[in-house]
Amino acid sequence: MVFKIIHKQAVTKIDVVGQEELYYFWKKCEICGRSLDKILLTWPSIHRTISKIPFYKVLVDKFNDISVDYQRKKIYEDLPSIPMKYWINNMNKNLRYNKTCAKFPSPLDVQYQNLYWQNLRTSQGHYQVFGAYLDTRPGHNQGPTIRILAMVDQIVPVTPVYCQIWFEGRSKPVITKASEYMLAWRKEFRNYATGIYQPYLIPCQIPPSSHKLTVAAVSLVEHGCDNATNVLSVFYNKPVSDKRDVAVCVKGLDFLLEDLSLVLTEWFEMIRLLGADKIYMYTLQVHPNVSKVLKYYEEAGLIEVRPLTLPAGEPNAPYLQHQFLYNRVSFKRQAELVPYNDCFYKHMYEYKYITLLDVDEIIVPLIGDTWKDVVNYIEDNLDNQYDSYNFRVAIYMTDMFLTHKSFDDIPEYMHMINHINRAPIIERPGMYIKSFHNTETVLSLHNHYPITCMMRKRCKNHSMDPKVALLHHYKRRSIEKYTEFLKTSVADSTIWKYKSVLIDRVTGALKKMGFLVPV
């Protein structure tokens, strides 16, 4: 039993079972200034006057694996862009070009910003580097090239920079001048001026003498022999098997205030039914219930989630960031191109096509039921050298509510299949389209279509016949706008071909996650 001993000099919690525990009691109560003899003499009165308190079991995290190896493993999981393996394997080596030139930057000495970005400050401007990717695709004439994804506060022409390329088994870097930058934005989109961070892909060509070496890391510097303040692991996820068909990339989610767990669950199950091989997602700020949904589908193997921050001086405090993204739309659009291009380059060797979708969009086949049917149509009927295949959009406006009861046989927690009214006219080619991007030819991506492609000044895009497939965009609007929309809309229940299976899957998932409970 646990007791509380009240004394004029101290208040001490001790364990007392009986007089046989007096010695333990005395040791605990030494600060009371009593000898064991005095305690023995006064024990009956002490026993009567102490007051009982509840017994508590202490619950703390008893995990104590704080080894350096464990910490390094967690660093890599949190920041896969850091070349941890190369650094650890060469920690005791003198990694530099020579005594005065190009020292390898320890990850402990890199200049980080906003968690996932690294700095290069030049005499002309500021570079925020995010990721680096090895491009060995045969379609371009530069040979093996490392492409560094960065936000730079300059417009073309930008400062010439150099690449310090580090290889496995080598202690000296190869230093090359970066080739012409690729802007992953268009001037006509506006927000294009010096001082505003623009998304670029910066190419670092690997010289022929190093083609057979394994690339480990790369740094950007203003002058070839500078000691770098950044160092990036070079991603090269080339699979051994044939490419799968289609993966989905989703920009940084900003759902801080809205619980879109029901909408998101239906979207995930719909994308799964359509046959996507994988969904790669980035998160900025999301509601706790959205986090729960993401964790569920990540554990199921359908999605992969990476946290994301905005670059440079843009805000990352949750509520301020949410306001910034709402009120600074052009900055938001530019920042979105970073996760899109990061996703494309990380997975271009694994899939034939990559599509960039928002969680209120789906590409619905009309010549079959899955994206595999669309891919087969493309390969059987179209020039496979198109850089992208564009799907025209049908607008399905929805209300702002999170539950709906439009049809007796459709549960209220189903969002898309409760809204089958669309605009009467399919948007014309090129307007608000989404695409299957050809991973063999695209060099940089925008939300809707590729920006730059191999071997041509303008990308070669094909507008898909709307009888083959359509993009459904479920735009949430106020009840007033939704009611007005219904007056001119047409019913199109194409999505109902998935209704039965979709309801079963969504219902099962929501039950497992605890979002559906008996009344």
Coordinates of C-alpha atoms in Angstrom, one line a residue:
M1 CA 0.0 0.0 0.0
V2 CA 1.2 3.5 -0.7
F3 CA 0.9 6.1 2.1
K4 CA 1.5 9.8 2.5
I5 CA 3.7 10.6 5.6
I6 CA 3.1 14.1 6.9
H7 CA 5.9 15.6 8.9
K8 CA 6.8 19.1 10.0
Q9 CA 9.9 19.0 7.8
A10 CA 8.9 16.9 4.8
V11 CA 6.2 15.2 2.9
T12 CA 7.4 11.9 1.6
K13 CA 5.7 9.1 -0.3
I14 CA 6.8 5.7 0.9
D15 CA 5.9 2.0 0.5
V16 CA 4.7 0.5 3.7
V17 CA 3.3 -3.0 3.9
G18 CA 3.8 -3.7 7.7
Q19 CA 6.3 -3.4 10.5
E20 CA 8.6 -5.8 8.7
E21 CA 9.1 -3.0 6.1
L22 CA 10.1 -0.4 8.8
Y23 CA 13.7 -0.5 7.7
Y24 CA 12.7 0.5 4.1
F25 CA 10.4 3.1 5.6
W26 CA 13.2 4.5 7.7
K27 CA 15.6 4.7 4.7
K28 CA 12.9 6.6 2.8
C29 CA 12.3 8.9 5.7
E30 CA 15.9 9.8 6.6
I31 CA 15.2 13.4 5.6
C32 CA 12.6 13.5 8.4
G33 CA 15.5 13.5 10.9
R34 CA 14.3 10.5 12.9
S35 CA 16.4 7.6 14.0
L36 CA 15.2 4.0 13.5
D37 CA 14.8 3.6 17.3
K38 CA 12.4 6.6 17.5
I39 CA 10.5 5.4 14.5
L40 CA 10.1 2.0 16.1
L41 CA 8.8 3.5 19.4
T42 CA 6.3 5.7 17.6
W43 CA 5.3 3.3 14.8
P44 CA 1.8 2.6 16.1
S45 CA 0.9 6.3 16.2
I46 CA 2.6 6.9 12.8
H47 CA 0.6 4.0 11.4
R48 CA -2.6 5.5 12.7
T49 CA -2.0 9.0 11.4
I50 CA -0.8 8.4 7.9
S51 CA -3.3 8.9 5.2
K52 CA -3.7 6.5 2.3
I53 CA -3.3 7.6 -1.3
P54 CA -4.0 5.7 -4.5
F55 CA -1.3 3.5 -6.0
Y56 CA -0.1 4.6 -9.4
K57 CA 1.7 2.6 -12.0
V58 CA 4.1 4.9 -14.0
L59 CA 3.6 4.7 -17.7
V60 CA 6.6 6.1 -19.6
D61 CA 8.2 5.3 -22.9
K62 CA 10.8 2.7 -22.0
F63 CA 12.4 2.7 -25.4
N64 CA 16.1 3.3 -24.9
D65 CA 17.7 2.5 -28.2
I66 CA 19.6 5.7 -28.6
S67 CA 22.5 4.2 -30.5
V68 CA 24.2 6.3 -33.1
D69 CA 23.2 3.7 -35.8
Y70 CA 19.5 4.1 -34.8
Q71 CA 19.7 7.8 -34.9
R72 CA 21.3 7.8 -38.4
K73 CA 18.6 5.4 -39.6
K74 CA 15.9 7.8 -38.4
I75 CA 17.8 10.8 -40.0
Y76 CA 17.6 9.0 -43.4
E77 CA 13.9 8.1 -42.9
D78 CA 13.2 11.8 -42.2
L79 CA 15.5 13.2 -44.8
P80 CA 16.1 10.7 -47.6
S81 CA 17.7 13.5 -49.6
I82 CA 20.8 13.4 -47.4
P83 CA 23.5 11.0 -48.5
M84 CA 23.8 9.3 -45.1
K85 CA 25.3 6.0 -46.4
Y86 CA 28.1 7.7 -48.4
W87 CA 28.9 10.0 -45.5
I88 CA 29.0 7.1 -43.0
N89 CA 31.1 4.9 -45.2
N90 CA 33.7 7.7 -45.8
M91 CA 33.6 9.4 -42.4
N92 CA 37.3 8.7 -41.7
K93 CA 38.4 9.7 -45.2
N94 CA 39.6 13.0 -46.4
L95 CA 36.9 13.8 -49.0
R96 CA 37.9 16.8 -51.1
Y97 CA 39.3 17.6 -54.5
N98 CA 42.5 18.9 -52.9
K99 CA 43.6 20.8 -49.8
T100 CA 42.0 24.0 -50.9
C101 CA 39.2 22.8 -53.1
A102 CA 35.8 21.2 -52.8
K103 CA 35.6 19.6 -49.4
F104 CA 32.7 17.2 -49.0
P105 CA 30.1 18.9 -46.7
S106 CA 29.2 16.7 -43.8
P107 CA 25.4 16.6 -43.3
L108 CA 26.0 18.2 -39.9
D109 CA 27.5 21.3 -41.7
V110 CA 24.9 21.7 -44.4
Q111 CA 22.8 24.9 -44.3
Y112 CA 19.3 23.6 -44.0
Q113 CA 16.1 25.7 -44.3
N114 CA 12.5 24.8 -43.5
L115 CA 13.5 21.2 -42.7
Y116 CA 13.6 19.7 -46.2
W117 CA 15.5 22.4 -48.2
Q118 CA 19.2 23.2 -48.4
N119 CA 20.8 26.6 -49.2
L120 CA 23.2 27.9 -51.8
R121 CA 23.8 31.7 -51.6
T122 CA 25.5 33.1 -54.6
S123 CA 26.6 36.7 -55.4
Q124 CA 23.5 37.0 -57.6
G125 CA 20.8 35.2 -55.7
H126 CA 19.5 32.5 -53.4
Y127 CA 19.0 28.8 -54.3
Q128 CA 16.8 26.5 -52.3
V129 CA 17.8 23.0 -53.4
F130 CA 15.3 20.2 -52.8
G131 CA 16.3 17.0 -54.6
A132 CA 18.6 15.4 -57.1
Y133 CA 17.8 12.6 -59.6
L134 CA 19.9 10.6 -62.1
D135 CA 18.5 10.7 -65.6
T136 CA 19.8 7.9 -67.8
R137 CA 16.9 7.8 -70.3
P138 CA 18.0 7.3 -73.8
G139 CA 15.9 10.0 -75.4
H140 CA 18.1 13.0 -74.5
N141 CA 21.4 13.7 -76.1
Q142 CA 23.3 14.8 -73.0
G143 CA 24.2 11.3 -71.7
P144 CA 23.7 10.5 -68.0
T145 CA 22.7 13.7 -66.2
I146 CA 21.9 14.6 -62.6
R147 CA 18.9 17.0 -62.5
I148 CA 18.7 19.1 -59.4
L149 CA 15.3 20.5 -58.4
A150 CA 15.5 23.9 -56.8
M151 CA 13.7 27.2 -56.2
V152 CA 15.8 30.2 -57.3
D153 CA 15.0 33.9 -56.8
Q154 CA 16.3 34.7 -60.3
I155 CA 14.9 34.6 -63.8
V156 CA 16.6 33.5 -66.9
P157 CA 19.5 34.1 -67.5
V158 CA 20.5 32.9 -64.0
T159 CA 23.9 32.7 -62.4
P160 CA 26.2 30.0 -63.8
V161 CA 26.9 27.4 -61.1
Y162 CA 29.0 24.3 -60.8
C163 CA 28.2 20.7 -59.7
Q164 CA 30.5 18.7 -57.4
I165 CA 29.6 15.1 -58.1
W166 CA 30.6 12.4 -55.7
F167 CA 30.9 8.7 -56.6
E168 CA 30.9 5.5 -54.6
G169 CA 34.5 4.3 -54.0
R170 CA 36.0 7.7 -54.8
S171 CA 37.3 10.4 -52.4
K172 CA 37.5 13.2 -55.0
P173 CA 34.5 14.8 -56.7
V174 CA 34.1 15.4 -60.4
I175 CA 33.5 19.1 -60.9
T176 CA 31.3 20.2 -63.9
K177 CA 29.6 23.4 -64.9
A178 CA 25.8 23.1 -64.8
S179 CA 24.1 23.1 -68.2
E180 CA 21.2 25.4 -69.2
Y181 CA 18.5 25.5 -66.5
M182 CA 15.0 24.3 -67.3
L183 CA 12.3 26.5 -65.9
A184 CA 9.3 24.4 -64.7
W185 CA 7.0 27.4 -65.0
R186 CA 5.9 29.6 -67.9
K187 CA 6.4 33.4 -68.1
E188 CA 2.8 33.9 -69.2
F189 CA 1.6 32.4 -65.9
R190 CA 2.9 35.7 -64.3
N191 CA 4.6 35.9 -60.9
Y192 CA 7.8 35.8 -62.9
A193 CA 10.3 38.4 -61.7
T194 CA 13.7 38.6 -60.0
G195 CA 13.2 38.2 -56.3
I196 CA 10.4 35.7 -56.7
Y197 CA 11.4 32.0 -56.3
Q198 CA 11.0 30.1 -59.5
P199 CA 11.1 26.3 -59.9
Y200 CA 14.0 25.1 -61.9
L201 CA 15.6 21.8 -62.9
I202 CA 19.4 22.3 -63.1
P203 CA 21.3 19.7 -65.2
C204 CA 24.7 18.4 -64.2
Q205 CA 26.1 16.3 -67.0
I206 CA 28.3 13.4 -65.9
P207 CA 31.5 13.3 -68.1
P208 CA 32.1 10.2 -70.2
S209 CA 35.1 9.1 -68.1
S210 CA 32.7 8.7 -65.1
H211 CA 29.8 7.0 -66.8
K212 CA 30.5 3.6 -65.3
L213 CA 30.8 4.9 -61.8
T214 CA 28.0 4.9 -59.2
V215 CA 26.8 8.3 -58.3
A216 CA 26.4 8.9 -54.6
A217 CA 25.8 12.7 -54.0
V218 CA 26.0 16.1 -55.6
S219 CA 26.4 19.7 -54.4
L220 CA 25.8 23.0 -56.1
V221 CA 28.4 25.8 -55.7
E222 CA 28.9 29.2 -57.4
H223 CA 32.6 28.5 -58.1
G224 CA 34.0 25.0 -58.8
C225 CA 36.3 24.9 -55.8
D226 CA 33.9 26.4 -53.2
N227 CA 33.2 24.4 -50.1
A228 CA 29.6 23.5 -50.6
T229 CA 26.8 24.3 -48.1
N230 CA 24.4 21.7 -49.6
V231 CA 24.7 18.0 -50.5
L232 CA 22.0 15.8 -51.9
S233 CA 21.7 12.1 -52.3
V234 CA 21.0 11.3 -56.0
F235 CA 17.9 9.2 -56.5
Y236 CA 18.0 6.4 -59.0
N237 CA 15.1 4.0 -58.5
K238 CA 15.6 2.0 -61.6
P239 CA 13.6 -1.3 -61.3
V240 CA 14.8 -4.6 -62.5
S241 CA 11.4 -5.7 -63.9
D242 CA 9.3 -4.1 -66.6
K243 CA 7.5 -0.8 -65.9
R244 CA 4.0 -0.9 -64.4
D245 CA 1.3 1.2 -66.1
V246 CA 0.3 4.3 -64.1
A247 CA 1.1 6.0 -60.8
V248 CA -0.5 9.0 -59.3
C249 CA 1.3 12.0 -57.8
V250 CA -0.6 14.4 -55.4
K251 CA 0.7 17.8 -54.4
G252 CA 1.1 19.0 -50.8
L253 CA -2.2 18.6 -49.0
D254 CA -3.5 21.7 -47.2
F255 CA -6.5 20.4 -45.3
L256 CA -5.7 22.0 -41.9
L257 CA -9.3 22.9 -41.0
E258 CA -11.5 20.5 -43.0
D259 CA -12.1 16.9 -42.0
L260 CA -12.2 15.4 -45.5
S261 CA -11.7 11.9 -44.3
L262 CA -14.9 10.6 -45.9
V263 CA -14.1 12.3 -49.3
L264 CA -10.5 11.1 -49.2
T265 CA -11.5 7.5 -48.4
E266 CA -13.9 7.3 -51.3
W267 CA -11.2 8.8 -53.6
F268 CA -8.6 6.3 -52.5
E269 CA -10.9 3.4 -53.1
M270 CA -12.0 4.8 -56.5
I271 CA -8.4 5.2 -57.6
R272 CA -7.7 1.7 -56.5
L273 CA -10.7 0.4 -58.5
L274 CA -9.4 2.3 -61.6
G275 CA -6.2 0.3 -61.3
A276 CA -3.5 2.8 -60.2
D277 CA -0.4 1.0 -59.2
K278 CA 0.5 3.5 -56.5
I279 CA -0.3 6.9 -55.2
Y280 CA 2.5 9.2 -54.0
M281 CA 1.4 12.0 -51.7
Y282 CA 2.9 15.0 -50.0
T283 CA 1.4 16.7 -47.0
L284 CA 1.7 20.3 -45.7
Q285 CA -1.0 20.6 -43.0
V286 CA -3.9 18.2 -42.5
H287 CA -6.7 17.5 -40.1
P288 CA -6.1 14.7 -37.6
N289 CA -8.7 12.5 -39.2
V290 CA -7.1 13.0 -42.6
S291 CA -3.8 11.8 -41.0
K292 CA -5.7 8.7 -39.8
V293 CA -6.9 8.0 -43.3
L294 CA -3.4 8.5 -44.8
K295 CA -1.9 6.2 -42.2
Y296 CA -4.5 3.5 -43.0
Y297 CA -3.9 3.5 -46.7
E298 CA -0.1 3.8 -46.3
E299 CA -0.1 0.7 -44.1
A300 CA -2.3 -1.0 -46.8
G301 CA 0.4 -0.3 -49.4
L302 CA -1.7 1.8 -51.7
I303 CA -0.1 5.2 -50.9
E304 CA 3.3 6.6 -49.9
V305 CA 3.3 9.9 -47.9
R306 CA 6.1 12.4 -47.5
P307 CA 5.9 15.6 -45.4
L308 CA 6.6 18.9 -47.2
T309 CA 7.3 22.5 -46.3
L310 CA 7.3 25.7 -48.4
P311 CA 10.7 27.1 -49.4
A312 CA 12.7 30.1 -48.4
G313 CA 10.8 32.8 -46.5
E314 CA 7.4 31.4 -47.1
P315 CA 5.5 30.6 -43.9
N316 CA 5.3 27.1 -42.5
A317 CA 3.4 27.8 -39.2
P318 CA 0.1 25.9 -39.8
Y319 CA -2.5 28.6 -39.7
L320 CA -0.4 31.3 -41.3
Q321 CA 0.6 28.9 -44.1
H322 CA -3.0 28.0 -44.7
Q323 CA -3.8 31.7 -45.1
F324 CA -0.8 32.2 -47.3
L325 CA -1.8 29.4 -49.7
Y326 CA -5.4 30.8 -49.9
N327 CA -4.4 34.4 -50.6
R328 CA -1.2 33.9 -52.7
V329 CA -2.4 31.6 -55.4
S330 CA 0.5 32.2 -57.8
F331 CA 3.1 31.4 -55.1
K332 CA 1.0 28.3 -54.3
R333 CA 1.0 27.2 -57.9
Q334 CA 4.8 27.6 -58.2
A335 CA 5.4 25.7 -55.0
E336 CA 3.2 22.8 -56.2
L337 CA 5.6 22.1 -59.0
V338 CA 8.3 21.0 -56.6
P339 CA 6.4 17.9 -55.3
Y340 CA 5.1 17.2 -58.8
N341 CA 8.6 17.1 -60.4
D342 CA 10.1 15.4 -57.4
C343 CA 7.5 12.6 -57.7
F344 CA 8.0 12.3 -61.4
Y345 CA 11.8 11.9 -61.3
K346 CA 11.8 9.5 -58.3
H347 CA 9.4 7.1 -60.1
M348 CA 9.9 7.6 -63.8
Y349 CA 11.7 4.3 -64.1
E350 CA 8.9 2.4 -62.4
Y351 CA 5.9 3.4 -64.5
K352 CA 5.0 4.0 -68.1
Y353 CA 2.9 7.0 -67.2
I354 CA 2.5 9.3 -64.3
T355 CA -0.6 11.4 -63.7
L356 CA -1.0 14.4 -61.5
L357 CA -4.3 14.5 -59.8
D358 CA -6.1 16.4 -57.0
V359 CA -8.2 14.5 -54.6
D360 CA -11.4 15.9 -56.2
E361 CA -10.4 14.5 -59.6
I362 CA -10.6 11.1 -61.3
I363 CA -10.0 9.9 -64.9
V364 CA -12.9 7.7 -65.8
P365 CA -12.6 5.2 -68.7
L366 CA -15.5 4.9 -71.1
I367 CA -14.0 2.1 -73.3
G368 CA -13.5 -0.1 -70.3
D369 CA -13.4 0.0 -66.5
T370 CA -9.7 0.6 -65.7
W371 CA -6.7 2.7 -66.7
K372 CA -5.2 -0.5 -68.1
D373 CA -7.9 -0.3 -70.8
V374 CA -6.9 3.3 -71.5
V375 CA -3.2 2.4 -71.7
N376 CA -4.0 -0.5 -74.1
Y377 CA -6.0 1.9 -76.3
I378 CA -3.1 4.3 -76.3
E379 CA -0.5 1.7 -77.2
D380 CA -2.7 0.1 -79.9
N381 CA -4.0 3.2 -81.6
L382 CA -1.8 6.2 -80.9
D383 CA 1.8 7.3 -81.5
N384 CA 3.6 6.3 -78.3
Q385 CA 6.0 9.2 -78.8
Y386 CA 3.5 11.7 -77.5
D387 CA 4.8 13.4 -74.4
S388 CA 1.4 13.4 -72.7
Y389 CA -2.2 12.2 -73.3
N390 CA -4.6 14.9 -72.1
F391 CA -8.1 14.1 -70.8
R392 CA -10.8 16.7 -71.2
V393 CA -12.7 17.7 -68.1
A394 CA -16.4 17.3 -67.1
I395 CA -17.3 19.6 -64.2
Y396 CA -19.3 17.8 -61.5
M397 CA -20.2 20.6 -59.1
T398 CA -21.0 19.5 -55.5
D399 CA -22.2 21.1 -52.3
M400 CA -19.9 21.9 -49.4
F401 CA -21.4 19.3 -47.0
L402 CA -19.4 16.3 -45.9
T403 CA -22.5 14.0 -46.0
H404 CA -25.2 13.8 -48.7
K405 CA -28.4 11.9 -49.1
S406 CA -29.3 12.1 -52.8
F407 CA -30.3 8.5 -53.5
D408 CA -32.0 5.8 -51.4
D409 CA -29.4 3.1 -52.3
I410 CA -26.3 5.3 -51.8
P411 CA -25.0 6.0 -48.3
E412 CA -24.7 9.6 -47.2
Y413 CA -21.0 9.3 -46.7
M414 CA -20.4 8.7 -50.4
H415 CA -19.3 11.9 -52.1
M416 CA -18.8 11.4 -55.8
I417 CA -21.5 8.9 -56.5
N418 CA -24.1 11.1 -54.8
H419 CA -23.3 13.8 -57.3
I420 CA -24.0 12.8 -60.9
N421 CA -24.9 16.2 -62.3
R422 CA -22.3 17.7 -64.5
A423 CA -22.0 20.8 -66.7
P424 CA -23.7 20.2 -70.1
I425 CA -20.6 20.9 -72.1
I426 CA -17.3 19.1 -71.8
E427 CA -14.5 21.7 -71.6
R428 CA -12.6 22.2 -74.8
P429 CA -9.2 20.5 -75.4
G430 CA -6.4 22.1 -73.3
M431 CA -8.7 23.6 -70.7
Y432 CA -8.2 22.3 -67.1
I433 CA -7.0 19.0 -68.5
K434 CA -5.1 16.3 -66.6
S435 CA -2.8 13.9 -68.4
F436 CA -0.9 10.7 -68.5
H437 CA 2.7 11.9 -68.8
N438 CA 5.1 9.8 -70.8
T439 CA 8.0 8.9 -68.4
E440 CA 10.3 8.3 -71.4
T441 CA 10.2 11.8 -72.8
V442 CA 9.0 14.4 -70.3
L443 CA 11.7 16.7 -68.7
S444 CA 9.6 19.0 -66.5
L445 CA 5.9 19.0 -65.4
H446 CA 3.2 21.5 -64.8
N447 CA -0.1 20.6 -63.0
H448 CA -1.9 20.1 -66.4
Y449 CA 0.7 19.3 -69.0
P450 CA 4.5 18.9 -69.5
I451 CA 6.6 22.1 -69.7
T452 CA 9.7 20.8 -71.4
C453 CA 10.3 17.5 -73.3
M454 CA 13.2 15.7 -74.9
M455 CA 14.5 16.6 -78.4
R456 CA 11.9 19.3 -79.2
K457 CA 11.2 22.9 -78.3
R458 CA 7.5 22.2 -77.6
C459 CA 6.1 19.1 -76.1
K460 CA 3.9 16.9 -78.3
N461 CA 0.6 16.4 -76.5
H462 CA -2.5 14.4 -77.6
S463 CA -6.0 15.4 -76.6
M464 CA -7.9 12.1 -75.9
D465 CA -11.3 11.5 -77.4
P466 CA -13.8 12.1 -74.7
K467 CA -15.4 8.8 -75.8
V468 CA -12.3 7.0 -74.5
A469 CA -12.0 8.6 -71.1
L470 CA -13.0 11.8 -69.2
L471 CA -11.6 13.7 -66.3
H472 CA -14.3 14.2 -63.6
H473 CA -13.7 17.2 -61.5
Y474 CA -15.9 17.4 -58.4
K475 CA -15.8 21.1 -57.5
R476 CA -17.2 21.9 -54.0
R477 CA -19.2 25.1 -54.0
S478 CA -21.6 26.9 -51.7
I479 CA -25.2 25.7 -51.6
E480 CA -26.3 28.8 -53.5
K481 CA -23.9 28.1 -56.4
Y482 CA -24.7 24.4 -56.3
T483 CA -28.4 25.0 -56.5
E484 CA -28.0 27.4 -59.4
F485 CA -25.7 24.8 -61.1
L486 CA -28.4 22.1 -60.9
K487 CA -30.7 24.2 -63.1
T488 CA -28.5 23.9 -66.2
S489 CA -26.7 20.7 -65.5
V490 CA -27.2 17.2 -67.0
A491 CA -27.3 13.9 -65.2
D492 CA -24.4 11.6 -66.1
S493 CA -24.2 8.4 -64.0
T494 CA -21.2 6.9 -65.7
I495 CA -19.4 6.5 -62.4
W496 CA -22.3 4.3 -61.1
K497 CA -20.7 1.3 -62.9
Y498 CA -18.4 1.2 -59.9
K499 CA -21.2 1.9 -57.4
S500 CA -21.7 -1.5 -55.7
V501 CA -18.1 -2.4 -55.3
L502 CA -17.1 1.2 -54.3
I503 CA -19.8 1.4 -51.6
D504 CA -18.7 -2.0 -50.1
R505 CA -15.0 -1.0 -50.1
V506 CA -15.6 2.5 -48.7
T507 CA -18.0 1.1 -46.0
G508 CA -15.5 -1.5 -45.0
A509 CA -12.6 0.9 -44.8
L510 CA -14.6 3.5 -42.8
K511 CA -15.6 0.8 -40.3
K512 CA -12.0 -0.4 -39.8
M513 CA -10.9 3.2 -39.2
G514 CA -13.7 3.8 -36.7
F515 CA -15.5 6.5 -38.7
L516 CA -18.7 4.4 -39.0
V517 CA -20.2 3.3 -35.7
P518 CA -23.6 1.7 -34.8
V519 CA -26.3 4.2 -33.8

